[in-house]
Amino acid sequence: MTRQFAVERHTGQGWAPIDGPGLDAYVSASGGTANGSELQYWELWVVNADGTISDQGDDTFGMTSLIQNAGQIHNTTRGAFTIGGEAYFFATNQAPAAMGFQRGGAVSAGGLYSRTTDPQSDLTALGLTPAAGPVRYTARSTWDSSDLRTPAAAAKPRNTVYTPKAAWSKVQESTT
């Protein structure tokens, strides 16, 4: 899996890029984490002969809200997040640990067996070659919290809490 962040945060004076550790620090106040420094990792899924996945691993994908303060909606962050990967099938009875995978090896992989280093040398040492693949998948999310109201409208205080309904986000998925 590869992850790419292209995020800017509003500083009050304008927009400034924010990197992986800075992104995590920015969202930590609201209890979130983006795992902004984990940009590449490998997952392993145990697939039975009938095609079912039985390793009890949960594949979860989510992105924390990139808003530092719960009460502020406009002028928080804008940017893009892309996650993608290639899946290969290896016919083997090897345990995940023999291939260097463990649960929690990569935080971003959730409950799946994972690791943050390329497993190719371990797979080669075990004599494993892909039986099928790759299947490629990419998801890209973009958003922009820029306050598009006129300066006069933005200056007026709000009497109610405003919650956007994903109006600033777009998600595009592709597989091959």
mmCIF file of C-alpha atoms in Angstrom:
data_model
loop_
_atom_site.group_PDB
_atom_site.id
_atom_site.type_symbol
_atom_site.label_atom_id
_atom_site.label_comp_id
_atom_site.label_asym_id
_atom_site.label_seq_id
_atom_site.Cartn_x
_atom_site.Cartn_y
_atom_site.Cartn_z
ATOM 1 C CA MET A 1 0.000 0.000 0.000
ATOM 2 C CA THR A 2 1.190 3.488 -0.728
ATOM 3 C CA ARG A 3 -0.238 6.595 0.876
ATOM 4 C CA GLN A 4 0.272 10.146 -0.322
ATOM 5 C CA PHE A 5 -0.786 13.308 1.471
ATOM 6 C CA ALA A 6 -0.918 16.737 -0.152
ATOM 7 C CA VAL A 7 -2.423 18.820 2.644
ATOM 8 C CA GLU A 8 -2.447 22.503 3.466
ATOM 9 C CA ARG A 9 -3.770 24.062 6.646
ATOM 10 C CA HIS A 10 -5.091 27.554 7.083
ATOM 11 C CA THR A 11 -2.839 29.597 9.375
ATOM 12 C CA GLY A 12 -5.004 32.692 9.709
ATOM 13 C CA GLN A 13 -2.719 34.495 7.266
ATOM 14 C CA GLY A 14 -3.106 32.003 4.435
ATOM 15 C CA TRP A 15 -2.517 28.399 3.435
ATOM 16 C CA ALA A 16 0.666 26.481 4.333
ATOM 17 C CA PRO A 17 1.737 22.902 3.503
ATOM 18 C CA ILE A 18 1.689 20.443 6.375
ATOM 19 C CA ASP A 19 3.791 17.252 6.373
ATOM 20 C CA GLY A 20 3.302 13.820 7.973
ATOM 21 C CA PRO A 21 4.438 14.517 11.571
ATOM 22 C CA GLY A 22 2.935 17.994 11.390
ATOM 23 C CA LEU A 23 -0.337 16.537 10.168
ATOM 24 C CA ASP A 24 -0.467 14.138 13.127
ATOM 25 C CA ALA A 25 0.327 16.969 15.550
ATOM 26 C CA TYR A 26 -2.376 19.129 13.957
ATOM 27 C CA VAL A 27 -5.163 16.560 14.423
ATOM 28 C CA SER A 28 -4.011 15.211 17.804
ATOM 29 C CA ALA A 29 -5.900 17.971 19.639
ATOM 30 C CA SER A 30 -9.174 16.522 18.336
ATOM 31 C CA GLY A 31 -8.122 12.967 19.270
ATOM 32 C CA GLY A 32 -7.250 11.919 15.725
ATOM 33 C CA THR A 33 -4.228 10.649 13.896
ATOM 34 C CA ALA A 34 -3.528 10.458 10.202
ATOM 35 C CA ASN A 35 -0.455 8.210 10.555
ATOM 36 C CA GLY A 36 1.055 10.878 8.340
ATOM 37 C CA SER A 37 4.544 9.387 8.310
ATOM 38 C CA GLU A 38 3.455 5.865 7.344
ATOM 39 C CA LEU A 39 3.554 6.258 3.567
ATOM 40 C CA GLN A 40 4.207 2.666 2.494
ATOM 41 C CA TYR A 41 3.365 -0.711 4.004
ATOM 42 C CA TRP A 42 2.483 -4.278 3.031
ATOM 43 C CA GLU A 43 -0.614 -6.263 4.066
ATOM 44 C CA LEU A 44 -1.176 -10.005 4.067
ATOM 45 C CA TRP A 45 -4.598 -11.645 3.880
ATOM 46 C CA VAL A 46 -5.070 -15.342 4.606
ATOM 47 C CA VAL A 47 -7.409 -16.701 1.917
ATOM 48 C CA ASN A 48 -8.908 -20.200 2.135
ATOM 49 C CA ALA A 49 -9.228 -22.541 -0.855
ATOM 50 C CA ASP A 50 -12.904 -21.531 -1.202
ATOM 51 C CA GLY A 51 -11.944 -17.845 -1.410
ATOM 52 C CA THR A 52 -13.037 -16.809 2.079
ATOM 53 C CA ILE A 53 -10.775 -14.772 4.318
ATOM 54 C CA SER A 54 -10.443 -16.461 7.688
ATOM 55 C CA ASP A 55 -7.602 -14.720 9.511
ATOM 56 C CA GLN A 56 -9.982 -12.586 11.620
ATOM 57 C CA GLY A 57 -8.201 -9.463 10.411
ATOM 58 C CA ASP A 58 -10.330 -6.437 9.863
ATOM 59 C CA ASP A 59 -9.518 -4.317 6.868
ATOM 60 C CA THR A 60 -10.595 -0.872 7.843
ATOM 61 C CA PHE A 61 -10.055 2.314 5.988
ATOM 62 C CA GLY A 62 -10.860 5.697 7.287
ATOM 63 C CA MET A 63 -9.386 9.112 7.487
ATOM 64 C CA THR A 64 -9.555 11.231 10.556
ATOM 65 C CA SER A 65 -11.234 14.580 10.326
ATOM 66 C CA LEU A 66 -8.538 17.083 9.477
ATOM 67 C CA ILE A 67 -10.010 19.775 11.665
ATOM 68 C CA GLN A 68 -7.928 20.853 14.645
ATOM 69 C CA ASN A 69 -10.715 22.456 16.657
ATOM 70 C CA ALA A 70 -14.170 20.913 16.729
ATOM 71 C CA GLY A 71 -15.940 24.295 16.542
ATOM 72 C CA GLN A 72 -14.144 25.542 13.425
ATOM 73 C CA ILE A 73 -15.376 24.352 10.057
ATOM 74 C CA HIS A 74 -14.229 26.860 7.440
ATOM 75 C CA ASN A 75 -10.565 27.508 6.681
ATOM 76 C CA THR A 76 -9.153 24.414 8.346
ATOM 77 C CA THR A 77 -7.503 22.172 5.738
ATOM 78 C CA ARG A 78 -7.611 21.468 2.059
ATOM 79 C CA GLY A 79 -5.818 18.984 -0.112
ATOM 80 C CA ALA A 80 -5.763 15.407 -1.272
ATOM 81 C CA PHE A 81 -5.110 11.961 0.126
ATOM 82 C CA THR A 82 -4.389 9.012 -2.170
ATOM 83 C CA ILE A 83 -4.082 5.378 -1.118
ATOM 84 C CA GLY A 84 -3.386 2.570 -3.523
ATOM 85 C CA GLY A 85 -1.838 -0.799 -3.876
ATOM 86 C CA GLU A 86 -1.259 -3.954 -5.850
ATOM 87 C CA ALA A 87 -2.538 -7.356 -4.736
ATOM 88 C CA TYR A 88 -0.833 -10.625 -5.634
ATOM 89 C CA PHE A 89 -1.898 -14.161 -4.754
ATOM 90 C CA PHE A 90 0.721 -16.511 -3.301
ATOM 91 C CA ALA A 91 -0.318 -20.169 -2.929
ATOM 92 C CA THR A 92 1.358 -21.242 0.311
ATOM 93 C CA ASN A 93 0.767 -22.801 3.699
ATOM 94 C CA GLN A 94 3.422 -20.585 5.318
ATOM 95 C CA ALA A 95 2.334 -18.790 8.470
ATOM 96 C CA PRO A 96 2.264 -14.986 8.205
ATOM 97 C CA ALA A 97 5.075 -14.751 10.784
ATOM 98 C CA ALA A 98 7.343 -16.878 8.565
ATOM 99 C CA MET A 99 6.985 -14.186 5.913
ATOM 100 C CA GLY A 100 7.678 -11.380 8.393
ATOM 101 C CA PHE A 101 4.072 -10.234 8.861
ATOM 102 C CA GLN A 102 2.392 -9.556 12.189
ATOM 103 C CA ARG A 103 -0.795 -7.910 13.347
ATOM 104 C CA GLY A 104 -0.144 -4.234 13.951
ATOM 105 C CA GLY A 105 3.099 -4.278 11.960
ATOM 106 C CA ALA A 106 1.800 -1.186 10.167
ATOM 107 C CA VAL A 107 -0.619 0.993 12.118
ATOM 108 C CA SER A 108 -2.482 2.037 8.969
ATOM 109 C CA ALA A 109 -3.295 -1.610 8.128
ATOM 110 C CA GLY A 110 -5.700 -1.934 11.055
ATOM 111 C CA GLY A 111 -6.112 -5.546 12.222
ATOM 112 C CA LEU A 112 -4.472 -7.132 9.181
ATOM 113 C CA TYR A 113 -1.121 -8.897 9.154
ATOM 114 C CA SER A 114 1.257 -6.209 7.940
ATOM 115 C CA ARG A 115 4.778 -4.818 7.875
ATOM 116 C CA THR A 116 6.517 -1.592 6.946
ATOM 117 C CA THR A 117 9.422 -3.138 5.015
ATOM 118 C CA ASP A 118 9.315 -4.780 1.589
ATOM 119 C CA PRO A 119 8.741 -8.548 2.054
ATOM 120 C CA GLN A 120 10.220 -9.555 -1.323
ATOM 121 C CA SER A 121 13.478 -10.967 0.087
ATOM 122 C CA ASP A 122 11.579 -13.030 2.695
ATOM 123 C CA LEU A 123 9.195 -14.365 0.046
ATOM 124 C CA THR A 124 12.079 -15.218 -2.283
ATOM 125 C CA ALA A 125 13.958 -16.977 0.549
ATOM 126 C CA LEU A 126 10.875 -19.166 1.089
ATOM 127 C CA GLY A 127 10.720 -19.951 -2.646
ATOM 128 C CA LEU A 128 7.421 -18.098 -3.090
ATOM 129 C CA THR A 129 6.402 -16.494 -6.360
ATOM 130 C CA PRO A 130 3.047 -14.928 -7.200
ATOM 131 C CA ALA A 131 0.460 -17.329 -8.591
ATOM 132 C CA ALA A 132 -1.722 -14.434 -9.773
ATOM 133 C CA GLY A 133 -1.861 -10.688 -9.865
ATOM 134 C CA PRO A 134 -1.537 -7.892 -9.720
ATOM 135 C CA VAL A 135 -4.921 -6.372 -9.071
ATOM 136 C CA ARG A 136 -4.496 -2.622 -8.636
ATOM 137 C CA TYR A 137 -6.693 -0.352 -6.551
ATOM 138 C CA THR A 138 -6.528 3.380 -5.910
ATOM 139 C CA ALA A 139 -8.745 5.706 -3.901
ATOM 140 C CA ARG A 140 -8.240 9.470 -3.963
ATOM 141 C CA SER A 141 -10.048 11.923 -1.752
ATOM 142 C CA THR A 142 -9.926 15.682 -2.185
ATOM 143 C CA TRP A 143 -11.425 18.401 -0.024
ATOM 144 C CA ASP A 144 -11.347 22.152 0.448
ATOM 145 C CA SER A 145 -12.654 23.891 3.562
ATOM 146 C CA SER A 146 -12.014 27.375 2.167
ATOM 147 C CA ASP A 147 -14.643 29.827 3.315
ATOM 148 C CA LEU A 148 -16.320 30.823 0.061
ATOM 149 C CA ARG A 149 -18.734 33.276 1.646
ATOM 150 C CA THR A 150 -18.344 36.959 0.957
ATOM 151 C CA PRO A 151 -16.274 38.812 3.582
ATOM 152 C CA ALA A 152 -19.455 40.523 4.827
ATOM 153 C CA ALA A 153 -21.279 37.203 5.262
ATOM 154 C CA ALA A 154 -18.254 35.595 6.924
ATOM 155 C CA ALA A 155 -18.065 38.457 9.431
ATOM 156 C CA LYS A 156 -21.620 37.868 10.677
ATOM 157 C CA PRO A 157 -21.823 35.644 13.756
ATOM 158 C CA ARG A 158 -23.718 32.380 13.408
ATOM 159 C CA ASN A 159 -26.646 31.657 15.705
ATOM 160 C CA THR A 160 -26.650 27.941 14.962
ATOM 161 C CA VAL A 161 -24.015 25.263 14.700
ATOM 162 C CA TYR A 162 -23.107 24.609 11.088
ATOM 163 C CA THR A 163 -22.143 21.073 10.087
ATOM 164 C CA PRO A 164 -21.168 20.410 6.480
ATOM 165 C CA LYS A 165 -22.590 17.303 4.882
ATOM 166 C CA ALA A 166 -19.513 16.214 2.885
ATOM 167 C CA ALA A 167 -19.985 19.182 0.603
ATOM 168 C CA TRP A 168 -16.253 19.759 0.417
ATOM 169 C CA SER A 169 -15.130 16.188 -0.218
ATOM 170 C CA LYS A 170 -14.855 14.116 -3.366
ATOM 171 C CA VAL A 171 -13.705 10.485 -3.584
ATOM 172 C CA GLN A 172 -12.579 8.727 -6.752
ATOM 173 C CA GLU A 173 -11.865 4.974 -6.882
ATOM 174 C CA SER A 174 -10.266 2.869 -9.605
ATOM 175 C CA THR A 175 -9.288 -0.779 -10.064
ATOM 176 C CA THR A 176 -7.411 -2.632 -12.778
#
